[in-house]
Short mmCIF file of C-alpha atoms in Angstrom, two decimals:
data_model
loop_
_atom_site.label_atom_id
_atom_site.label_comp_id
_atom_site.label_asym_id
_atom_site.label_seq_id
_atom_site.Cartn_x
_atom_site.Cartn_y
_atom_site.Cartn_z
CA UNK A 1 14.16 -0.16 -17.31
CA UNK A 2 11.45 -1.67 -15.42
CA UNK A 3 11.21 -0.86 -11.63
CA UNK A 4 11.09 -4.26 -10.35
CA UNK A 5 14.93 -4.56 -11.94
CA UNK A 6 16.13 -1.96 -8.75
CA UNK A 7 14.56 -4.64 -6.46
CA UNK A 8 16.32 -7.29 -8.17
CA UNK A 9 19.33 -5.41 -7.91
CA UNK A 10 19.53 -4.90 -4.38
CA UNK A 11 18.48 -8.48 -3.54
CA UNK A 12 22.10 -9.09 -3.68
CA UNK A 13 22.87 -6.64 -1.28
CA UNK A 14 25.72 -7.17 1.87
CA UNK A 15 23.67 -5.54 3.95
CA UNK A 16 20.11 -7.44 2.88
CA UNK A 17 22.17 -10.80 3.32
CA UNK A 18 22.81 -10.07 6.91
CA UNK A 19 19.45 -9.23 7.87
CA UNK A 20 17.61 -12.01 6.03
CA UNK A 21 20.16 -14.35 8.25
CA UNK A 22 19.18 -12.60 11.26
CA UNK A 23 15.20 -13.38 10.25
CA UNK A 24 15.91 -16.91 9.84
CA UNK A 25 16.85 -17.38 12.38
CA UNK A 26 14.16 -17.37 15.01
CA UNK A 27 16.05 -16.61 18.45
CA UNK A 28 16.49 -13.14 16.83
CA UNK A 29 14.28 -10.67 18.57
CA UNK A 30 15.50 -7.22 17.88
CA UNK A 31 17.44 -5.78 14.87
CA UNK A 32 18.44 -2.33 14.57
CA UNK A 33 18.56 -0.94 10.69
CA UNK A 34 21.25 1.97 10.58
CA UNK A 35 22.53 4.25 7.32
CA UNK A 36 19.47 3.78 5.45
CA UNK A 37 18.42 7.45 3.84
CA UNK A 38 15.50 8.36 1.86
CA UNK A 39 13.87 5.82 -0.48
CA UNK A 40 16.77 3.10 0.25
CA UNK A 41 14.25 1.66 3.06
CA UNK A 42 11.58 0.63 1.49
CA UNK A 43 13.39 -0.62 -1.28
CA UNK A 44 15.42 -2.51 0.73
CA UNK A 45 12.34 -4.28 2.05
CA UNK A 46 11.07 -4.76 -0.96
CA UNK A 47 13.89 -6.88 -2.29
CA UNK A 48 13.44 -8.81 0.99
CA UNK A 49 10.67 -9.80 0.10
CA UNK A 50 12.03 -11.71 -2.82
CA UNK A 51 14.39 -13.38 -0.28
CA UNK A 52 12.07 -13.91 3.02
CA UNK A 53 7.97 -13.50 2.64
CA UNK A 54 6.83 -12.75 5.74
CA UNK A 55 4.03 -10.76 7.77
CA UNK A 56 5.58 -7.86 8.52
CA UNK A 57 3.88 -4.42 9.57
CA UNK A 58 5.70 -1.29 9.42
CA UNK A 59 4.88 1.45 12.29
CA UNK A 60 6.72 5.16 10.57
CA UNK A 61 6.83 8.00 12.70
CA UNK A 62 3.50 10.03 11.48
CA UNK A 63 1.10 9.88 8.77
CA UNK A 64 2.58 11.60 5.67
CA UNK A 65 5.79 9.21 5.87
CA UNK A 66 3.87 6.30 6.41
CA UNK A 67 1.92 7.73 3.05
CA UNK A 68 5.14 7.99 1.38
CA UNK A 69 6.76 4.99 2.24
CA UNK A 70 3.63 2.93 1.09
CA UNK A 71 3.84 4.54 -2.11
CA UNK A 72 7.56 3.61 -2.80
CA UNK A 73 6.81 -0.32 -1.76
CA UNK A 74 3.85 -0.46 -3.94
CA UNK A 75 5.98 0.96 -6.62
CA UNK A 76 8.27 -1.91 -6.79
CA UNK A 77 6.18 -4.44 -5.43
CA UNK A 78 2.53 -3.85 -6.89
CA UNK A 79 -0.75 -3.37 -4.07
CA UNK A 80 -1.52 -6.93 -3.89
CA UNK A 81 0.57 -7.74 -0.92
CA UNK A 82 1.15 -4.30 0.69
CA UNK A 83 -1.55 -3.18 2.92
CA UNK A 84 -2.20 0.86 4.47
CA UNK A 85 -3.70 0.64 8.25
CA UNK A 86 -5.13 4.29 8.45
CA UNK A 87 -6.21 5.91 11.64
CA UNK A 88 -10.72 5.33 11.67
CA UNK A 89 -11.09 8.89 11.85
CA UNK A 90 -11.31 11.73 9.20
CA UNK A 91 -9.51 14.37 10.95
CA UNK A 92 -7.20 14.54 14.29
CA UNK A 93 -10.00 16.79 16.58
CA UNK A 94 -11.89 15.33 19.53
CA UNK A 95 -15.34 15.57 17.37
CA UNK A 96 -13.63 13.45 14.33
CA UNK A 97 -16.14 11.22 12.80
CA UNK A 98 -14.69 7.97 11.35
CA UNK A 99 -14.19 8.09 8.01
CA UNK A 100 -16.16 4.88 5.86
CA UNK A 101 -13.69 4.35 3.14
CA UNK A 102 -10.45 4.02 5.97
CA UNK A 103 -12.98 1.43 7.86
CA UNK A 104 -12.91 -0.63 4.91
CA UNK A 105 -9.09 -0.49 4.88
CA UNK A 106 -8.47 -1.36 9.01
CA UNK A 107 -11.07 -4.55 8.43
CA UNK A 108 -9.07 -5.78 5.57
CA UNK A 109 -6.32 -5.34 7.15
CA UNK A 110 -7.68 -7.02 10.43
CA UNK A 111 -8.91 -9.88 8.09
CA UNK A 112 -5.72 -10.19 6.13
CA UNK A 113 -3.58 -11.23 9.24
CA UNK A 114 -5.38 -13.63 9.99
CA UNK A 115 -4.50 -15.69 7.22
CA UNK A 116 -0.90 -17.63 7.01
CA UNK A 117 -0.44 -15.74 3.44
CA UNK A 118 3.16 -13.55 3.99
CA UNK A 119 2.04 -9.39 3.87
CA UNK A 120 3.02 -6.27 4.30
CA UNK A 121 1.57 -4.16 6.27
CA UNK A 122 1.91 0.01 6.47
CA UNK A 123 0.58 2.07 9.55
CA UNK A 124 1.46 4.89 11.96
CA UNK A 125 1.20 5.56 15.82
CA UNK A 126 -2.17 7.00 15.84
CA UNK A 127 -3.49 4.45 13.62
CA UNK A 128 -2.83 1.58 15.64
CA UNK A 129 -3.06 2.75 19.28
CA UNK A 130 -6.87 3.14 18.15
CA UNK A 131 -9.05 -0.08 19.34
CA UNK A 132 -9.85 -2.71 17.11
CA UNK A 133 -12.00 -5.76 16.51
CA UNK A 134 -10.46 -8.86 18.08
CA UNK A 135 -9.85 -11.67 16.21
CA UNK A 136 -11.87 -13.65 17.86
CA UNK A 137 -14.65 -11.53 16.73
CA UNK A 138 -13.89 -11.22 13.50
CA UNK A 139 -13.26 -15.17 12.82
CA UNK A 140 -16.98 -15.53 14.22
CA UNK A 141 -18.37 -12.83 11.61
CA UNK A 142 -16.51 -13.81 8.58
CA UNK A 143 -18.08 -15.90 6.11
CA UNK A 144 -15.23 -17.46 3.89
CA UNK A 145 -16.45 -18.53 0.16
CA UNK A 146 -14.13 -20.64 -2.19
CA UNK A 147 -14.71 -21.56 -5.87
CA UNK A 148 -16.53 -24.63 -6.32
CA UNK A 149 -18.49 -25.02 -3.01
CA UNK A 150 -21.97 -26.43 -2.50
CA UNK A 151 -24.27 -23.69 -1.18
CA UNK A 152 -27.94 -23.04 -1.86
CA UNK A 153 -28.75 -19.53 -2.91
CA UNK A 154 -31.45 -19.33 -0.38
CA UNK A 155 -28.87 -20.32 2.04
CA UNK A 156 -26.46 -17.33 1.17
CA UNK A 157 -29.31 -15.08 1.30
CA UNK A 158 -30.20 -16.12 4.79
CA UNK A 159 -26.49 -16.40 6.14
CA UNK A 160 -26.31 -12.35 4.39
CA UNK A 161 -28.91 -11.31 5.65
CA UNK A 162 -27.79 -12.88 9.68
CA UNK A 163 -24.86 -10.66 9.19
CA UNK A 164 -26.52 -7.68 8.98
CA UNK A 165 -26.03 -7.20 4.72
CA UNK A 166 -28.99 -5.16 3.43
CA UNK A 167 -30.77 -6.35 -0.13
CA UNK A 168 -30.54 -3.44 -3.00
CA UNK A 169 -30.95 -3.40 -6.69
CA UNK A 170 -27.17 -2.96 -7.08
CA UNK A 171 -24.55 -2.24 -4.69
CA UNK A 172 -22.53 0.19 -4.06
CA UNK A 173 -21.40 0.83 -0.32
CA UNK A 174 -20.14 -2.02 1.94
CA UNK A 175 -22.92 -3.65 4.21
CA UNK A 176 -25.18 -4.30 0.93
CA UNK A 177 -26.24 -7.49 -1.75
CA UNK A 178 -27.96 -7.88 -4.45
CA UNK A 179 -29.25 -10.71 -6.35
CA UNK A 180 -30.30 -11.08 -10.15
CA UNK A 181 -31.00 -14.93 -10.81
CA UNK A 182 -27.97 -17.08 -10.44
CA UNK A 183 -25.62 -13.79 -9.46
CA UNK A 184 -24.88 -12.53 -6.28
CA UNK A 185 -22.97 -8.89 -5.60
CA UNK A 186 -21.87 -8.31 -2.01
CA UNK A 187 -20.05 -5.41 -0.53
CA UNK A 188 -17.72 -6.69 1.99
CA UNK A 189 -16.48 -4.61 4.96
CA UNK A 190 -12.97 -5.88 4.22
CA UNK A 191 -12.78 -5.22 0.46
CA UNK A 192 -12.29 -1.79 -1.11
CA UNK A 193 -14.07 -3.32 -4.20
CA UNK A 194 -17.40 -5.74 -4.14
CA UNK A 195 -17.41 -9.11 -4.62
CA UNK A 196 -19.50 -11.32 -7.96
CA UNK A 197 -20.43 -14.59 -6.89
CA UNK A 198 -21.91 -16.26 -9.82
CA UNK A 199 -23.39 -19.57 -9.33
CA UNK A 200 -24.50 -23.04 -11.74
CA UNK A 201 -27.01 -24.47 -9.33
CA UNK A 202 -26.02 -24.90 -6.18
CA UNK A 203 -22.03 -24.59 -6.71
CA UNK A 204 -20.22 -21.31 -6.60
CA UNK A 205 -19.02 -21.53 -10.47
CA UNK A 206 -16.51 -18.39 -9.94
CA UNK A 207 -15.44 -15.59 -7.66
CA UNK A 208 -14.59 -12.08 -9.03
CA UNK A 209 -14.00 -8.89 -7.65
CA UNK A 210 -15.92 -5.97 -9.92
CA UNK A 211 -15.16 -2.01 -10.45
CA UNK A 212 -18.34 -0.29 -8.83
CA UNK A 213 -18.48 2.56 -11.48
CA UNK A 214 -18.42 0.08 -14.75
CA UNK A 215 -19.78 -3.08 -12.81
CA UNK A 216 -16.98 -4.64 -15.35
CA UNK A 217 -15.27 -7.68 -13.47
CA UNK A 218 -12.00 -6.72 -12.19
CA UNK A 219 -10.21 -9.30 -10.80
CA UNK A 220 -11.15 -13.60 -10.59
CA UNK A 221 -10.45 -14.97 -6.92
CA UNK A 222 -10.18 -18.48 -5.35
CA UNK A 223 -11.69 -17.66 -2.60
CA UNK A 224 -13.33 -14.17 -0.62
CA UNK A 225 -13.81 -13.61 2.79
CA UNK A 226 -17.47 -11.29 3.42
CA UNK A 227 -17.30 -9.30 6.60
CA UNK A 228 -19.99 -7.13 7.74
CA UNK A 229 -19.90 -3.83 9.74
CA UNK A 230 -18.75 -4.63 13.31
CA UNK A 231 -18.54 -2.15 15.77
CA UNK A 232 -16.99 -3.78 18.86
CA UNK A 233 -13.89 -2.75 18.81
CA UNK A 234 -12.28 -3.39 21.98
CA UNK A 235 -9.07 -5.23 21.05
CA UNK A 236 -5.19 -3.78 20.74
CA UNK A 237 -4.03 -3.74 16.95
CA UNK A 238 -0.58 -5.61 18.29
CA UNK A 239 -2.86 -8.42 19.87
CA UNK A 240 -4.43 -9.09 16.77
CA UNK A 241 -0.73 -9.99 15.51
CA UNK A 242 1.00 -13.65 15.12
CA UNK A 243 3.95 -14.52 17.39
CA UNK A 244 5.73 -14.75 13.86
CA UNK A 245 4.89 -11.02 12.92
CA UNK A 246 7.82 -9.29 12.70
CA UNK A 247 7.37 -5.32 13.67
CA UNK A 248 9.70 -2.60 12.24
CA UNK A 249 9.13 0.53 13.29
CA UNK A 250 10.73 3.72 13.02
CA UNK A 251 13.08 4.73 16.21
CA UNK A 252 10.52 8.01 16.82
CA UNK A 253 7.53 6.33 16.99
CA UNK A 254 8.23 4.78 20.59
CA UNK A 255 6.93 1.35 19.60
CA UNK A 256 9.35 -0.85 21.97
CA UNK A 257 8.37 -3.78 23.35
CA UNK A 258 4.91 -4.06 21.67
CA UNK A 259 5.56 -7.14 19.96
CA UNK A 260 8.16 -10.00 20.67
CA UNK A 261 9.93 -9.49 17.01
CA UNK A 262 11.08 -6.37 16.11
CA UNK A 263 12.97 -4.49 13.52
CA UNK A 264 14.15 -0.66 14.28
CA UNK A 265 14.98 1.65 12.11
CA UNK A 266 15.68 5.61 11.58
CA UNK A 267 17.68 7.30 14.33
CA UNK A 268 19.63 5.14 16.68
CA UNK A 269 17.17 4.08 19.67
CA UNK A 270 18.21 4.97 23.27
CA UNK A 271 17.23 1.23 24.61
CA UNK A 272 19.52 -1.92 23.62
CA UNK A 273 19.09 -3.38 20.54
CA UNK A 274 20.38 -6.88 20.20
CA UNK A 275 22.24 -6.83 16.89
CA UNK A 276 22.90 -4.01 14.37
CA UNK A 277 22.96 -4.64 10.12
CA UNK A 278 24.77 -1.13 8.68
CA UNK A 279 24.04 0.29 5.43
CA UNK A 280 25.47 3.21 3.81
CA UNK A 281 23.50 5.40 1.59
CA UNK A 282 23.25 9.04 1.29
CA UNK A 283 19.94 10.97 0.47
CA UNK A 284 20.24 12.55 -3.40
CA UNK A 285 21.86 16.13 -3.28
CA UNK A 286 19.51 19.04 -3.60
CA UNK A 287 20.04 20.99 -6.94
CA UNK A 288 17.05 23.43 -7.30
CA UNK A 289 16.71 23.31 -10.99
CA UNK A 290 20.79 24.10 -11.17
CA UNK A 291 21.75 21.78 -13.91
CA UNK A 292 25.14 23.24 -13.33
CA UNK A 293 25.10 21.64 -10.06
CA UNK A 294 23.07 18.79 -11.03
CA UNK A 295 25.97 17.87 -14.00
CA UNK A 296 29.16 18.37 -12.23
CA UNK A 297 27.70 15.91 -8.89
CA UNK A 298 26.56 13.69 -11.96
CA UNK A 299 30.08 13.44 -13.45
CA UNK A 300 31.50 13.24 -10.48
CA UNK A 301 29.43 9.93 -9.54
CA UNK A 302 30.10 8.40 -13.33
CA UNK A 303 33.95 9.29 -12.73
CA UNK A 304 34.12 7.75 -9.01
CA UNK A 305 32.56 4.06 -11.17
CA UNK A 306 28.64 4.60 -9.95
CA UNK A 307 26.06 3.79 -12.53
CA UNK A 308 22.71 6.75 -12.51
CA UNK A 309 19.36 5.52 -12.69
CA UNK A 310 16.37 8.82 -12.65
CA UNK A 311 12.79 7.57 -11.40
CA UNK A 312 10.42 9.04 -13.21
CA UNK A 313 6.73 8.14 -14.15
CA UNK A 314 6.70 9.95 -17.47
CA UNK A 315 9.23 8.66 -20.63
CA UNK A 316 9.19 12.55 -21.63
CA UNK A 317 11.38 13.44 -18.34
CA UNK A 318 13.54 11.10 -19.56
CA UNK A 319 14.03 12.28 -22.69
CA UNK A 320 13.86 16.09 -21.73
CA UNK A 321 16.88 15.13 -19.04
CA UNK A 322 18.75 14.00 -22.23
CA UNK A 323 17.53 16.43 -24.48
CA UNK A 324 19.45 18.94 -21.77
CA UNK A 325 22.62 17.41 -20.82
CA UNK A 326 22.97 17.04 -24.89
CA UNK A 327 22.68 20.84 -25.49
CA UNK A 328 24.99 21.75 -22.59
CA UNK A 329 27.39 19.24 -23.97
CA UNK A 330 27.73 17.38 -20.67
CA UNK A 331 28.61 13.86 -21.55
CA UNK A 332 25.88 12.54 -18.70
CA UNK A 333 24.99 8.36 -19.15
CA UNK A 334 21.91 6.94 -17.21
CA UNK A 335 19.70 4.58 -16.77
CA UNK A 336 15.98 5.64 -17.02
CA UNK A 337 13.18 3.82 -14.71
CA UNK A 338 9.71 3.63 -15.74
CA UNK A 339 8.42 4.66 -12.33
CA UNK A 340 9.62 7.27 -9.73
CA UNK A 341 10.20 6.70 -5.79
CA UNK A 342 9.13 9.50 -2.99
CA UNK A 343 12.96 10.35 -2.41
CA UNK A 344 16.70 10.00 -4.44
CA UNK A 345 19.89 8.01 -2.84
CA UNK A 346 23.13 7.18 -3.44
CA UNK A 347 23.93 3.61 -2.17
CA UNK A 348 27.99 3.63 -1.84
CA UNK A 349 28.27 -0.44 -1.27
CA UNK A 350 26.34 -1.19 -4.53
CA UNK A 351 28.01 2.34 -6.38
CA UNK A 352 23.96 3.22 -7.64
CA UNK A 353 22.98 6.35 -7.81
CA UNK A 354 18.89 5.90 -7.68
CA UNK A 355 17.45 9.77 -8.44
CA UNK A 356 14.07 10.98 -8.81
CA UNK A 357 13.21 13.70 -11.63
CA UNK A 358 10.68 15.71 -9.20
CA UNK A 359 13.91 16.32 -7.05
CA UNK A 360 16.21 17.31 -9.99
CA UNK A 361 13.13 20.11 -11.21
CA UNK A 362 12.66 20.49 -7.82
CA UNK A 363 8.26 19.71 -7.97
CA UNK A 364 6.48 18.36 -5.37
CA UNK A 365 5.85 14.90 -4.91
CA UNK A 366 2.23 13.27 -4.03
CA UNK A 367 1.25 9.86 -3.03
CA UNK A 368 -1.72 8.58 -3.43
CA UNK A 369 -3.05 5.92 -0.65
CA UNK A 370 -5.96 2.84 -0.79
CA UNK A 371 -8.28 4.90 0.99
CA UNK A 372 -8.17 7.69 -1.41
CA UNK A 373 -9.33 4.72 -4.27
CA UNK A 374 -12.23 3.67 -2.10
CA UNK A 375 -13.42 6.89 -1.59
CA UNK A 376 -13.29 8.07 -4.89
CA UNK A 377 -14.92 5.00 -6.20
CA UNK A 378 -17.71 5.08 -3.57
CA UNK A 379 -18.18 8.77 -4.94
CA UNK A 380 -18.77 7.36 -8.18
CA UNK A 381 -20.75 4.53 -8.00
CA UNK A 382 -23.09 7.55 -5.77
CA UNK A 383 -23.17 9.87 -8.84
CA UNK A 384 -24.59 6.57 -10.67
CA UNK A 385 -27.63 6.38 -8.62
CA UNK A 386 -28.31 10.11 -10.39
CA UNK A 387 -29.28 7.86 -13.57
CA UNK A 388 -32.84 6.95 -11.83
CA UNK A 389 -33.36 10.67 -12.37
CA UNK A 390 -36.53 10.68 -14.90
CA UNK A 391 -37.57 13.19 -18.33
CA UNK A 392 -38.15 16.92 -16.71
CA UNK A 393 -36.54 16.34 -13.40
CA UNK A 394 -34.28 19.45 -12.58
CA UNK A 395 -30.46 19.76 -12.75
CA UNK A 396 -27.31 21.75 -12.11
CA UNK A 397 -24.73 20.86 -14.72
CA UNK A 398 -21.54 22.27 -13.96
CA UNK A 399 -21.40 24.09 -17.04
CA UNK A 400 -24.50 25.32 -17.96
CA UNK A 401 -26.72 25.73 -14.87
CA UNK A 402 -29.76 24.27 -14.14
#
C-alpha cells in the first residue's frame, strides 16, 4: 500500500471536516488542535492539504521535532511543496558561524512566500526569531526568468553580473554562472540545486534545474527566480508573512499573537483560544522487541474491529513481521505501507492502527532534512574540482596512502 492512500484515508476524517470549515471561513482567527499524538499531526495536515491548499508555516517546539515532523509530511506529501526554515547558524554558541547550505534554505524559503502558490512551511523558535531579509529587499534583488522570454545573452550576463554572480568554468556553489555558447548555469541563493537556462537566440528555449555532481538535468521548470547573496537582514520572519498565512504552532513554543491567523496545537495553551476541533488518537504502545506483547495488543485491536497498517521503508520488514507472527501461530492481518512515519498511533474515530516497524524492533529512527542534501551535494560537486589534478600530482587515497 502506497503512503499517499493513509492521506487519502484520513481526508474523510470528523475531525479534519471541522477544521477545514473553521479555515474557510475567514473570521476564524485562532483554532486550538487537541488529542493529536505522535505522527497523527502531520498526517492530519497532510490530508488537509488535499482539502484546503494554503500557506501555512508550522513553528514545533525545538529543532529535532521540527526535523521529525518535516520528515513525516514529506513522506506523504513529496518535498515539492513542504519547505524546512533552519536557524542561519551551524551550532547554538555565541561564536556560531552561519552555515552556507541552511542560507540557501531561509532564501528559498523567503522567496517562496512571496509567491500566491499554497506551501508548507516547517521551522522552530530559534529559526525564526533570527532576522531576515525583507521582502521588499528581496523583490528588488530577484530576477524572475520564464520559458519563452526575449532576453539577449549579453543582457543576462550584465543583469548577473549587477547582482553580484561571479563567472566560472562550471558552477558549483550559489553566487556563481557560467556560460558555454547558447547555455547558461546559475547558482541561485534560493535553490538547493542550480539552474540550466538554455537559449535559441534571444528566447529562453527551456528552464531546468541540474544535479551538481552528474551535471545531468534534474528537473524542467516554467519559470526560476535567481537571487544572489544578500546580507541585510534586518526584517522579522512573521513580517515577511501574508495576512492569509495561517500559523500553527506548537503550545510550547510561545508563538501567540505573532500573526493574525493561528492554529495551536500540543498541550492545551494557558491564553483563550477561540474554538477547539478534538481528535482522539493514542501514541503506538511500546513493546521492546516483546512480540508477546506486540501480538496480544495486536489481537486485541483486530478483535475490538481496527484495521493494522506497519510503516516501514523496506518490503523485507514486512515480510519478516509475517514470517514471525506465522511461526508463533498468531493469526495477525495487516496492511503493509511502503514508507515509514517518525512515530506509531492508534486513531479510535477512524479504528486505524498506523505502526511503525523501528518502534516494534525498537531501532532508532533518523530524518534526514533539505539542508543535509545541499550540503552533501555542495561536498560533491567540491571533490569534482579534484579532477583538474594533472599526471604525477600527489594523493592520499583512502585506501592505499599517498
Amino acid at each position: 500500500m502506497n503512503i499517499t492512500e493513509i492521506q487519502r484515508l484520513y481526508a474523510t476524517h470528523r475531525g479534519l471536516n471541522e477544521l477545514t470549515r473553521l479555515l474557510e471561513q475567514q473570521n476564524t482567527d485562532n483554532v486550538f488542535l487537541g488529542g493529536l499524538a505522535a505522527s497523527s499531526l502531520p498526517v492530519m495536515f497532510a490530508a488537509l492539504w488535499c482539502r484546503f491548499q494554503c500557506r501555512l508555516v508550522f513553528v514545533l517546539s525545538d529543532e529535532e521535532d521540527a526535523g521529525y515532523f518535516y520528515h513525516d509530511l514529506t513522506q506523504l506529501m513529496g518535498d515539492g511543496d513542504v519547505l524546512f526554515f533552519p536557524s542561519p547558524f551551524k551550532r547554538k554558541t555565541k561564536d556560531a558561524r552561519h552555515d552556507a547550505a541552511n542560507e540557501i534554505l531561509r532564501t528559498e524559503v523567503l522567496n517562496r512566500l512571496q509567491l500566491p502558490q499554497p506551501v508548507y512551511v516547517v521551522t522552530y523558535p530559534e529559526a525564526v526569531t533570527e532576522k531576515v531579509v525583507s521582502a521588499q529587499s528581496l523583490a528588488q534583488h530577484t530576477l524572475t526568468l520564464h520559458q519563452g522570454d526575449c532576453m539577449a545573452l549579453d543582457e543576462l550576463d550584465c543583469r548577473l553580473q549587477a547582482l553580484g554572480f561571479g563567472q566560472v568554468d562550471y558552477v558549483y556553489e550559489p553566487g556563481q554562472y557560467a556560460r558555454r555558447g547558447g547555455i547558461v548555469d546559475v547558482f541561485s541563493y534560493s535553490s538547493e540545486q542550480p539552474y540550466r537556462i538554455d537559449f535559441f537566440g534571444d528566447e529562453i528555449e527551456s528552464l531546468r534545474s541540474f544535479d551538481v555532481d552528474t551535471q545531468l538535468s534534474h528537473t524542467k521548470l516554467e519559470q526560476i527566480c535567481v537571487v544572489p547573496e544578500l546580507t541585510s537582514e534586518d526584517a522579522d520572519f512573521f513580517d515577511s508573512l501574508s495576512a492569509d498565512t495561517i500559523v500553527a504552532h506548537h503550545a510550547n513554543a510561545a508563538m501567540e499573537g505573532v500573526h493574525n491567523r493561528m492554529i495551536v496545537f500540543g498541550n492545551k495553551p494557558s491564553t483563550a483560544i477561540g474554538v477547539s476541533v478534538q481528535f482522539h488518537t493514542t501514541a503506538q504502545p511500546v513493546f521492546h522487541k516483546n512480540f508477546d506483547m506486540v501480538g496480544e495488543s495486536f489481537a486485541h485491536f483486530l478483535q475490538d474491529g481496527y484495521t493494522l497498517y506497519i510503516c516501514t521503508d523496506s518490503p523485507k520488514q514486512a515480510v519478516r513481521l509475517r514470517s514471525i507472527f506465522e511461526e508463533r501461530g498468531d493469526d495477525i492481518s495487516f496492511e503493509a505501507v511502503d514508507k515509514t512515519l517518525h512515530a506509531g498511533f492508534c486513531d479510535h474515530d477512524l479504528k486505524c492502527c498506523f505502526f511503525t516497524d523501528h518502534q516494534i524492533f525498537d531501532r532508532f529512527h533518523k530524518y534526514n532534512l533539505r539542508s543535509d542534501k545541499a550540503r552533501s551535494g555542495k561536498m560533491a560537486l567540491t571533490m569534482k574540482e579534484l579532477n583538474q589534478f594533472e599526471i604525477g600530482d600527489y594523493v592520499v587515497h583512502i585506501d592505499h596512502g599517498i
